[in-house]
Coordinates of C-alpha atoms in Angstrom, one line a residue:
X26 CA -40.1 5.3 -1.5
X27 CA -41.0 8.7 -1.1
X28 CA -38.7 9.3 1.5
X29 CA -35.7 8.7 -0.4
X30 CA -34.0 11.5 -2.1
X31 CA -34.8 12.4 -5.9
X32 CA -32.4 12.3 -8.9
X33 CA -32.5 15.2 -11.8
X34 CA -33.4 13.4 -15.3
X35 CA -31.6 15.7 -17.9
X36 CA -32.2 16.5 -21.2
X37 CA -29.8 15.9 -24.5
X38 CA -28.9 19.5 -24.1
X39 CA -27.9 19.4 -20.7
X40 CA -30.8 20.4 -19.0
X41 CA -33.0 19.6 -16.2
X42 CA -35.7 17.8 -17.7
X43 CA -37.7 16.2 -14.8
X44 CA -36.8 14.0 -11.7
X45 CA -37.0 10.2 -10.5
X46 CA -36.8 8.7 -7.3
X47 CA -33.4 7.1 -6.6
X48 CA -33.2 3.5 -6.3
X49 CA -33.4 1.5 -2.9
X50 CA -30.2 -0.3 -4.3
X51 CA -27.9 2.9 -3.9
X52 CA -28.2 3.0 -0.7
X53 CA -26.6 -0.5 -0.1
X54 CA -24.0 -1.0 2.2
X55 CA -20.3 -0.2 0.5
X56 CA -18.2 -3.5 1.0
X57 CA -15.1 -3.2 -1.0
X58 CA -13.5 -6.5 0.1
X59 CA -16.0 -8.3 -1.3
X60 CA -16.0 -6.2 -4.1
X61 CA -12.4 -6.7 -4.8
X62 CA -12.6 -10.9 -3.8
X63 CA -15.7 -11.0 -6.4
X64 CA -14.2 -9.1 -9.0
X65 CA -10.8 -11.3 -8.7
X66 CA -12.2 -14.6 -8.9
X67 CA -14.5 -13.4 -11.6
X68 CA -11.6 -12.2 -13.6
X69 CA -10.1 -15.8 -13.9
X70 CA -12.9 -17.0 -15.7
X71 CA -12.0 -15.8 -19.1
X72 CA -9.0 -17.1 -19.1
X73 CA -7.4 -19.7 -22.2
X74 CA -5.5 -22.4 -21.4
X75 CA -1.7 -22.3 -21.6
X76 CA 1.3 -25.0 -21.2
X77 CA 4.5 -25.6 -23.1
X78 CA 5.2 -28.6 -25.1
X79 CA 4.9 -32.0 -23.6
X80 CA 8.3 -33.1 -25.4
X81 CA 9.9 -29.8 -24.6
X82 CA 13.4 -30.0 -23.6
X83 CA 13.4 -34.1 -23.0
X84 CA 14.0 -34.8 -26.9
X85 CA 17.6 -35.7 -27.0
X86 CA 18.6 -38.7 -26.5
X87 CA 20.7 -39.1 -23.5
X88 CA 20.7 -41.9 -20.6
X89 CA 22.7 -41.3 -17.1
X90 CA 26.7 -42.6 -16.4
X91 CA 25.5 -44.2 -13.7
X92 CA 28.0 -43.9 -10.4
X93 CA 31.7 -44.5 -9.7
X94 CA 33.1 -41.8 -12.2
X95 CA 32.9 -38.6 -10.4
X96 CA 30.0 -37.3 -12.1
X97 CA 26.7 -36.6 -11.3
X98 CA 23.9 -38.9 -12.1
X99 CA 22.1 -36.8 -14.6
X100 CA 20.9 -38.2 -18.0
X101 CA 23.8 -37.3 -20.9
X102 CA 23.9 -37.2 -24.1
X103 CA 25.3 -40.3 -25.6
X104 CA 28.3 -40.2 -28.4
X105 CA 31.3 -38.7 -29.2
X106 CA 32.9 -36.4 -31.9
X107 CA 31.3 -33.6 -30.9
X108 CA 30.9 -31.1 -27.6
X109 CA 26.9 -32.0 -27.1
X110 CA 28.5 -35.7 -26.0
X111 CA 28.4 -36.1 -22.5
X112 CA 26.2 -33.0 -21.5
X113 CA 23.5 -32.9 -19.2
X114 CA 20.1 -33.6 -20.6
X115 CA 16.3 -33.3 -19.6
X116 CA 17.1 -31.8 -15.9
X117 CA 15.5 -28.1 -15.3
X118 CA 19.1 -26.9 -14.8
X119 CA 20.8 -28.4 -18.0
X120 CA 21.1 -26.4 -20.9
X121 CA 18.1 -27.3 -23.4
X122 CA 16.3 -29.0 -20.7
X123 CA 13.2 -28.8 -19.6
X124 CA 11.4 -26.6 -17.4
X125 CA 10.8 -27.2 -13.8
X126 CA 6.9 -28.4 -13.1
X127 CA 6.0 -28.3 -17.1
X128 CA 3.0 -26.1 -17.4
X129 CA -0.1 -28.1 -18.2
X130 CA -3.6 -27.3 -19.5
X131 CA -5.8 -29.1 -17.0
X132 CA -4.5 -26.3 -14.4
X133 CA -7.5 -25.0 -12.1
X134 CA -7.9 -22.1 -14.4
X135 CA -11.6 -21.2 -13.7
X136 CA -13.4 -19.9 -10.1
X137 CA -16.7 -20.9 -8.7
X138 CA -18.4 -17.6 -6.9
X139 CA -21.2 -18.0 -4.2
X140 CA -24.2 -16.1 -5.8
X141 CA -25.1 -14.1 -3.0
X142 CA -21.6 -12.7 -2.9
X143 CA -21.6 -12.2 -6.7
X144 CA -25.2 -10.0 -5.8
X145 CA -23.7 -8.1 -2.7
X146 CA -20.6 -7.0 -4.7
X147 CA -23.2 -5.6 -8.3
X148 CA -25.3 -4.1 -5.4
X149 CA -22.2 -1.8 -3.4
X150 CA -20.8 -1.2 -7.0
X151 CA -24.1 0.5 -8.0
X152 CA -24.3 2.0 -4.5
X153 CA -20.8 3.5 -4.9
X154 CA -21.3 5.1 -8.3
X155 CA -23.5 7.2 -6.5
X156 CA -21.7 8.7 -4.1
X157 CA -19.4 11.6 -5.9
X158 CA -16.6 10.9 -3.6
X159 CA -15.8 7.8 -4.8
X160 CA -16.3 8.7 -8.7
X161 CA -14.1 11.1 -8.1
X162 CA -11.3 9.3 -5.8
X163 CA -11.3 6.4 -8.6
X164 CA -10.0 8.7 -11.3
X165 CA -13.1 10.3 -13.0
X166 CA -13.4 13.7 -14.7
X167 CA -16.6 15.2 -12.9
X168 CA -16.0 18.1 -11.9
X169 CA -18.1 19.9 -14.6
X170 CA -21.1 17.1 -14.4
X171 CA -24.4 18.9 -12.9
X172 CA -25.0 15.8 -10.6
X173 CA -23.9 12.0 -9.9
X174 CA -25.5 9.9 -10.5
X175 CA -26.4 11.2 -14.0
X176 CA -29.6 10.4 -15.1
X177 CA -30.3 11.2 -19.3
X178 CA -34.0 11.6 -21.4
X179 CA -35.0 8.2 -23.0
X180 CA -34.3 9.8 -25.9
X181 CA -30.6 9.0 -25.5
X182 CA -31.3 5.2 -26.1
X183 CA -32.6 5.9 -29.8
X184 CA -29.3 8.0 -30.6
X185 CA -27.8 6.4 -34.2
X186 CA -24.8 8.6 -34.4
X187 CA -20.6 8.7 -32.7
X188 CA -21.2 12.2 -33.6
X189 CA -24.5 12.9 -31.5
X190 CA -23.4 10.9 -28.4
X191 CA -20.3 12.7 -28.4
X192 CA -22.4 16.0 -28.4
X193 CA -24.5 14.6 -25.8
X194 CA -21.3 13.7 -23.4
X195 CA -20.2 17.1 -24.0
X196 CA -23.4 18.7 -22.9
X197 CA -23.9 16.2 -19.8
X198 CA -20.4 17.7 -18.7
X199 CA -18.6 14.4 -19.4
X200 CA -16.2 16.6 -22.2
X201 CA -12.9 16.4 -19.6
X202 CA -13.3 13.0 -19.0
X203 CA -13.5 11.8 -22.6
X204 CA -10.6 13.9 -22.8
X205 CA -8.6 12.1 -20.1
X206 CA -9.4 8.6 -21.5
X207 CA -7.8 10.2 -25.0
X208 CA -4.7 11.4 -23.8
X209 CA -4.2 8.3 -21.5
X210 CA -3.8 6.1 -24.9
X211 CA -0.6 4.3 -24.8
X212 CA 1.6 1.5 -26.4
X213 CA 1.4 -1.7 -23.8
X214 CA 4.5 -2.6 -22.0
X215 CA 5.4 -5.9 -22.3
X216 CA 5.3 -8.8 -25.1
X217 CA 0.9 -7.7 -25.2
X218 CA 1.7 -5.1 -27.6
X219 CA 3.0 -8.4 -29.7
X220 CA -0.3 -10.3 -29.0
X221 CA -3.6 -7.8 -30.2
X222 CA -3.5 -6.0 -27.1
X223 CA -1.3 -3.2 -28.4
X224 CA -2.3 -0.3 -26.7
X225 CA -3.6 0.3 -22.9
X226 CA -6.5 2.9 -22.3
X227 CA -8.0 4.0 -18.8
X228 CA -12.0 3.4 -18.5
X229 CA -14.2 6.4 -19.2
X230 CA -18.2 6.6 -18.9
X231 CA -20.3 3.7 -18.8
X232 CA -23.5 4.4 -20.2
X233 CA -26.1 1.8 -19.1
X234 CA -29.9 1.8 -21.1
X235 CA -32.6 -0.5 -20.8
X236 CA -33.5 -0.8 -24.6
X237 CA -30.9 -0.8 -27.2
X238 CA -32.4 1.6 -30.3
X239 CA -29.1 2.4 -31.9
X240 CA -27.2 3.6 -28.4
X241 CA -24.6 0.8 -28.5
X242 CA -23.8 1.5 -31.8
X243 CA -23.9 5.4 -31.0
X244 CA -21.6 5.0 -27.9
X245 CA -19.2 2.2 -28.7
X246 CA -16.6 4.2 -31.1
X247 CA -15.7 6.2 -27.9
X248 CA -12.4 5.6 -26.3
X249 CA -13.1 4.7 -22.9
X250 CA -16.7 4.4 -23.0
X251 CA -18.6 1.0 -22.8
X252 CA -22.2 0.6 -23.2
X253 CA -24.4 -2.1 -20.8
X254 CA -27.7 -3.8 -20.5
X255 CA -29.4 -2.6 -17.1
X256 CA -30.2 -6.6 -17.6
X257 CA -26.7 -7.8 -17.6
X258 CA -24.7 -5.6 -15.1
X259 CA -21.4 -7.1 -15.1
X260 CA -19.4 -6.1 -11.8
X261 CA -16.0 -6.0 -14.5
X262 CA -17.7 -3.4 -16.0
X263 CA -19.1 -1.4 -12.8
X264 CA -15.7 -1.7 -10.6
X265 CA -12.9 -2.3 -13.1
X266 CA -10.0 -3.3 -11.2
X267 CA -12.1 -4.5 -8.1
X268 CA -12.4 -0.6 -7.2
X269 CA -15.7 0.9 -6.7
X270 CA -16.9 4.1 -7.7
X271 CA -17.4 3.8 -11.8
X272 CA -19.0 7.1 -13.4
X273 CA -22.3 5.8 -14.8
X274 CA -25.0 7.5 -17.1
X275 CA -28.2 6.1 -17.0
X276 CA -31.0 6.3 -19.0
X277 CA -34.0 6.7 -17.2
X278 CA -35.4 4.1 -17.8
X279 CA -32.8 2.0 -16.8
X280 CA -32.4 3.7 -13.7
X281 CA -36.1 3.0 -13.1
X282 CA -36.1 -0.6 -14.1
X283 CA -33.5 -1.1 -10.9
X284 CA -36.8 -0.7 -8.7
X285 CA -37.7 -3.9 -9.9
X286 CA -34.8 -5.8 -10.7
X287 CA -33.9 -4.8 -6.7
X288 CA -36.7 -4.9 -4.4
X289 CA -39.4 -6.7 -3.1
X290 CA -40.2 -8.9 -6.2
X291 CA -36.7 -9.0 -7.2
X292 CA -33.4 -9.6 -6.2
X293 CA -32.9 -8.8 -2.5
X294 CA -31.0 -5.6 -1.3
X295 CA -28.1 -6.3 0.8
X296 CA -28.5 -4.8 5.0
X297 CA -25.4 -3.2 6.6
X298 CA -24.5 -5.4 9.8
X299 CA -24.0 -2.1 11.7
X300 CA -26.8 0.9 10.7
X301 CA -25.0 3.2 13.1
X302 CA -20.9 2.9 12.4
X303 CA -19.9 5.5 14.8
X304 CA -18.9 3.7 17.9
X305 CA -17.6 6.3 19.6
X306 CA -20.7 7.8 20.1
X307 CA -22.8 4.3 20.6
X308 CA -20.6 3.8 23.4
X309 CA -20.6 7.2 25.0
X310 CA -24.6 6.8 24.8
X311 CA -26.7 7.0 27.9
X312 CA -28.3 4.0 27.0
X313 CA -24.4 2.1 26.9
X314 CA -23.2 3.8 29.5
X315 CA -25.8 3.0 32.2
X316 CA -25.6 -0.8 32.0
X317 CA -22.2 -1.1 31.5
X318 CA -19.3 -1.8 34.7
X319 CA -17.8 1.7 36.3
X320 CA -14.4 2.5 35.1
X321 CA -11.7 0.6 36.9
X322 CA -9.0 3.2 38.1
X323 CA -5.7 2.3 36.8
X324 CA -3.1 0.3 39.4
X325 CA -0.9 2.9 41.5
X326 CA 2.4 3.3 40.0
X327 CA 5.4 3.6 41.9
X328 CA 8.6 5.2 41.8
X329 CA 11.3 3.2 41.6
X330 CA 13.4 2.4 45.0
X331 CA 16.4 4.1 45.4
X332 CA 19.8 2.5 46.7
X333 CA 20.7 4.0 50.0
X334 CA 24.1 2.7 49.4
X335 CA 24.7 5.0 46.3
X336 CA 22.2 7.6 46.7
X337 CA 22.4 10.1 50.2
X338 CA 18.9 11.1 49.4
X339 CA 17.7 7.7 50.6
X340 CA 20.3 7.4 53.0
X341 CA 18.9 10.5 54.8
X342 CA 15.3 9.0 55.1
X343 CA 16.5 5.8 56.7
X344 CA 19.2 7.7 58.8
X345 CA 20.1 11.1 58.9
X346 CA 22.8 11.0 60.6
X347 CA 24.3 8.4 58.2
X348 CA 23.8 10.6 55.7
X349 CA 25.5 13.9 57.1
X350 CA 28.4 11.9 57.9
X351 CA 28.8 11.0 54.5
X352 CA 28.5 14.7 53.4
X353 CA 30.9 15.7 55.5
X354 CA 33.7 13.1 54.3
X355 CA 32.1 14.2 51.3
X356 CA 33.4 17.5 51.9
X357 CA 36.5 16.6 53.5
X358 CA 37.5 14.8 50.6
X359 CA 36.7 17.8 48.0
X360 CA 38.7 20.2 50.4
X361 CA 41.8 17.6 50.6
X362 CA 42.0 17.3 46.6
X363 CA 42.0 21.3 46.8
X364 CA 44.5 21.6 48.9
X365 CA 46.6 18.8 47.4
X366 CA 46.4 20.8 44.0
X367 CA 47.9 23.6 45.9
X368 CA 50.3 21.4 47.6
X369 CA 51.3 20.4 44.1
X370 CA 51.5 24.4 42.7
X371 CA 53.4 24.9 45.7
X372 CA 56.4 22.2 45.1
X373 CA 56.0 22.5 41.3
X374 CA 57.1 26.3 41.5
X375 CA 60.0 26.0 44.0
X376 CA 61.1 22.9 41.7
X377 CA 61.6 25.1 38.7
X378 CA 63.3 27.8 40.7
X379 CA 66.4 25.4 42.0
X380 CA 66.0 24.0 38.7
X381 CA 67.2 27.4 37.0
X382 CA 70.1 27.8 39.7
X383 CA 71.6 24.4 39.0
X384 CA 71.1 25.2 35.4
X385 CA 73.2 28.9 35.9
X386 CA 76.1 26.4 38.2
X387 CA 76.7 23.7 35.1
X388 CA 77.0 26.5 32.5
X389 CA 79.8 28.2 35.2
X390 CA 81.7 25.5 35.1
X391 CA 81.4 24.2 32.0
X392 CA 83.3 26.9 30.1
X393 CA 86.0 26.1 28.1
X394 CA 89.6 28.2 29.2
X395 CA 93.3 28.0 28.6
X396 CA 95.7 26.4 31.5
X397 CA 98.7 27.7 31.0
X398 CA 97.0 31.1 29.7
X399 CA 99.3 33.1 32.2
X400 CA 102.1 31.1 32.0
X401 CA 103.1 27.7 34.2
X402 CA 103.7 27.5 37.7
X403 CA 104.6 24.1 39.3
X404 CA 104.2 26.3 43.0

């Protein structure tokens, strides 16, 4: 026990008043799937029964056509006189039916939870609401709190007064979160607000004791702050929401009394399958390393084959000669499309230059003149 680290026990005011050995139950293993399967399951068990009517939707009094007249088979409302007669009754998609699969109270509404489990997931919750990380990453205002987990005097379990325990939150550093939870008060979305659950609050401090002397009724005018038994630790209470990492202030007694509520005469701690989670560095251990199989070299990639047919670089290591020849008509070929270009310039040039001369011919003798313009001659 000694071994373990110790946790400051503060005073009323704020300051250090002593210390205590931190209980073997913080250091439990953290398991927040289990955490968050327990705390689901257990969250079903306060449930109340709900269903609708049993003669909802099916009281009108209607019987089916039967076939051969082009309707469908549904149940209808018998009469006439009136547009209700003849429309589609009971059926989920009539209009005043029922509802599909009517709701009905004997639904599996409660969940049975292995006890082990149920012990495992109190036992990380206490664990995690001693590691500042976690208090932190779940929301909580600690930045001014001397130390986490936050261990208070026995004097705070004979406080009678909202007045003093506020004081005494204030002077523990808890003064920004009971601020938070404050400000965070809103009017429930939904048809709650309609049904005594008007208003929606996030979850402040929860101050556990071991002897009640007047701290519930100090503590529980708070907003956000709930008061429990170190007796009856309820996982709801410890990881609202099925997260871990609830700000706690303990008494110390209560703190204390986890020695033997966890422990050798009590309930047992839960072992981490794996004390050592690093893997990296059990398998790069000498111990690992010099039983286990050499490294098998990876298989010897290869490029990928070239076509000789397309490609003169493979040509060339199969025949060289091959593959000159077909750089030369390579060749060949780029100097004949030169010279054909030229060819073209050539021809294209001399084209437009006849091409003017027959132009200047037509307009020659295409010009309008007289016949007779110096008089007529038959001879």
């Amino acid at each position: 026990m000694a071994a373990r680290p110790l946790v400051s026990v503060f005073s009323l005011t704020g300051e250090k008043a002593g210390e205590t050995a931190l209980p073997a139950v913080m250091t439990a293993p953290l398991r927040p799937d289990i955490v968050q399967f327990v705390h689901t399951n257990m969250s079903k068990n306060n449930r109340q029964a709900f269903a609708v009517n049993i003669h909802a939707g099916k009281q009108a009094v209607a019987t089916s056509w039967g076939t051969g007249r082009a309707v469908a088979r549904i149940p209808r409302v018998g009469g006439s006189g009136t547009s209700r007669s003849g429309q589609g009754a009971f059926g989920n998609m009539c209009r005043g039916g029922r509802m599909f699969a009517p709701t009905k109270t004997w639904r599996k509404w409660h969940r049975k939870i292995n006890g082990t489990q149920r012990r495992y997931a109190v036992a990380s919750s206490l664990a995690a609401s001693a590691v500042p990380a976690l208090v932190m990453a779940r929301g909580h205002a600690i930045d001014e709190v001397p130390e986490i987990p936050l261990v208070v005097e026995n004097a705070v379990e004979s406080t009678k007064k909202t007045s003093q325990a506020k004081d005494i939150l204030t002077a523990l550093g808890a003064g920004p979160e009971l601020e938070k939870v404050a400000n965070s008060k809103q009017v429930r979305a939904g048809k709650g607000k309609m049904r005594n659950r008007r208003y929606t609050l996030r979850r402040g401090p929860l101050v556990i004791y071991a002897s009640n002397d007047g701290v519930e009724k100090a503590f529980r005018n708070l907003a956000g702050v709930e008061i429990c038994s170190v007796d009856r630790l309820n996982l709801l209470q410890l990881a609202p929401g099925g997260h871990m990492g609830r700000f706690c202030i303990w008494s110390q007694a209560a703190i204390e009394k986890l020695e033997v509520i966890y422990g050798a005469s009590g309930k047992r701690i839960p072992t981490a399958t794996m004390l050592n989670a690093d893997l990296a560095r059990i398998i790069n251990s000498d111990e690992i390393q010099s039983i286990v199989n050499p490294a098998k070299e990876a298989n010897k990639k290869y490029a990928r084959k070239a076509n000789p047919l397309r490609n003169i670089d493979a040509l060339e290591k199969l025949d060289p000669y091959a593959a000159e020849a077909r750089r030369s008509a390579s060749r060949r070929d780029a100097a004949a499309k030169k010279n054909k270009a030229a060819k073209i310039a050539k021809k294209r040039e001399t084209s437009k230059k006849f091409k003017a001369q027959g132009d200047k011919f037509y307009d020659q003798v295409s010009k309008q003149g007289d016949v007779c313009e110096n008089g007529f001659n038959a001879d």
